[in-house]
mmCIF file of C-alpha atoms in Angstrom:
data_model
loop_
_atom_site.group_PDB
_atom_site.id
_atom_site.type_symbol
_atom_site.label_atom_id
_atom_site.label_comp_id
_atom_site.label_asym_id
_atom_site.label_seq_id
_atom_site.Cartn_x
_atom_site.Cartn_y
_atom_site.Cartn_z
ATOM 1 C CA MET K 25 79.178 -23.309 0.277
ATOM 2 C CA ARG K 26 77.400 -21.968 -2.408
ATOM 3 C CA ASN K 27 80.579 -19.228 -3.116
ATOM 4 C CA ILE K 28 83.345 -22.841 -3.372
ATOM 5 C CA PRO K 29 83.181 -22.808 -7.354
ATOM 6 C CA MET K 30 82.945 -18.520 -7.547
ATOM 7 C CA ILE K 31 86.220 -17.514 -5.469
ATOM 8 C CA VAL K 32 87.782 -20.407 -7.927
ATOM 9 C CA VAL K 33 87.106 -18.893 -10.781
ATOM 10 C CA GLU K 34 88.450 -15.670 -9.502
ATOM 11 C CA ASP K 35 91.759 -16.907 -7.903
ATOM 12 C CA ARG K 36 92.241 -19.319 -12.028
ATOM 13 C CA LEU K 37 91.333 -16.321 -13.749
ATOM 14 C CA ILE K 38 93.194 -13.486 -11.957
ATOM 15 C CA ILE K 39 96.022 -14.685 -10.621
ATOM 16 C CA TYR K 40 96.910 -17.746 -13.819
ATOM 17 C CA ILE K 41 94.836 -17.092 -16.555
ATOM 18 C CA LEU K 42 95.335 -13.849 -17.842
ATOM 19 C CA PRO K 43 99.122 -13.134 -17.312
ATOM 20 C CA GLY K 44 99.555 -16.292 -18.663
ATOM 21 C CA HIS K 45 100.586 -18.976 -15.756
ATOM 22 C CA TYR K 46 96.917 -21.105 -15.938
ATOM 23 C CA GLU K 47 100.183 -24.023 -16.349
ATOM 24 C CA GLU K 48 100.913 -23.560 -12.747
ATOM 25 C CA TRP K 49 97.282 -23.628 -11.497
ATOM 26 C CA VAL K 50 96.942 -26.454 -9.269
ATOM 27 C CA ASP K 51 92.628 -26.904 -8.503
ATOM 28 C CA PRO K 52 92.234 -26.828 -4.362
ATOM 29 C CA ASP K 53 91.660 -29.800 -2.500
ATOM 30 C CA PHE K 54 87.077 -29.348 -2.440
ATOM 31 C CA ASP K 55 87.875 -31.127 1.766
ATOM 32 C CA GLU K 56 89.635 -28.550 3.771
ATOM 33 C CA PHE K 57 86.753 -26.737 3.285
ATOM 34 C CA LYS K 58 84.065 -27.976 4.793
ATOM 35 C CA GLU K 59 86.001 -26.304 7.408
ATOM 36 C CA SER K 60 85.358 -22.569 7.401
ATOM 37 C CA ASN K 61 88.303 -21.795 8.649
ATOM 38 C CA ALA K 62 89.997 -23.023 5.510
ATOM 39 C CA LEU K 63 87.313 -21.655 3.068
ATOM 40 C CA ARG K 64 87.563 -18.234 4.815
ATOM 41 C CA GLU K 65 91.918 -18.284 5.521
ATOM 42 C CA PHE K 66 91.243 -19.155 0.863
ATOM 43 C CA MET K 67 88.934 -16.084 0.489
ATOM 44 C CA VAL K 68 91.468 -13.360 1.445
ATOM 45 C CA ARG K 69 93.953 -15.175 -0.434
ATOM 46 C CA ALA K 70 92.134 -15.164 -2.758
ATOM 47 C CA GLU K 71 90.485 -11.336 -2.314
ATOM 48 C CA LYS K 72 94.206 -9.600 -1.631
ATOM 49 C CA ASN K 73 95.370 -11.239 -4.724
ATOM 50 C CA THR K 74 92.988 -10.316 -7.188
ATOM 51 C CA LEU K 75 92.481 -6.826 -5.342
ATOM 52 C CA GLY K 76 96.632 -6.685 -5.922
ATOM 53 C CA HIS K 77 96.671 -7.918 -9.348
ATOM 54 C CA LEU K 78 94.278 -5.177 -10.534
ATOM 55 C CA ASN K 79 96.068 -2.290 -9.193
ATOM 56 C CA LEU K 80 98.843 -3.660 -10.514
ATOM 57 C CA VAL K 81 96.812 -3.175 -14.486
ATOM 58 C CA ALA K 82 95.405 -0.396 -13.850
ATOM 59 C CA LEU K 83 99.093 1.178 -12.157
ATOM 60 C CA GLU K 84 100.677 0.408 -15.641
ATOM 61 C CA VAL K 85 96.804 1.517 -17.783
ATOM 62 C CA PHE K 86 97.614 4.567 -16.051
ATOM 63 C CA GLU K 87 101.270 4.524 -16.829
ATOM 64 C CA GLN K 88 100.797 4.242 -20.199
ATOM 65 C CA GLY K 89 97.610 7.396 -20.739
ATOM 66 C CA SER K 90 95.969 4.927 -23.332
ATOM 67 C CA GLY K 91 92.427 6.150 -23.566
ATOM 68 C CA HIS K 92 91.633 3.799 -20.485
ATOM 69 C CA SER K 93 93.625 6.090 -18.263
ATOM 70 C CA LEU K 94 92.243 6.272 -14.531
ATOM 71 C CA ALA K 95 93.215 9.770 -14.899
ATOM 72 C CA ARG K 96 89.866 9.892 -17.174
ATOM 73 C CA TRP K 97 87.596 8.380 -14.803
ATOM 74 C CA PRO K 98 84.527 7.595 -14.603
ATOM 75 C CA PRO K 99 84.387 6.790 -19.080
ATOM 76 C CA THR K 100 83.298 9.136 -21.101
ATOM 77 C CA ALA K 101 81.383 8.536 -24.165
ATOM 78 C CA SER K 102 84.274 9.401 -27.432
#
């Protein structure tokens, strides 16, 4: 169960802090994680949300045509 804090950090950082929605964060009920299915469901939801958010960010960067565009991946030294 040592991975619980890391998945909570990922969920909080990617889904709430970076987009500016920190005030919407509610600490999960860690007592629910005593059952592996509850933890697995939280991890699956967090991963899905993280990947969805990162895909949106990557698409925005690509569409902006910035120096960090995915069209130039991997980045090369200037």
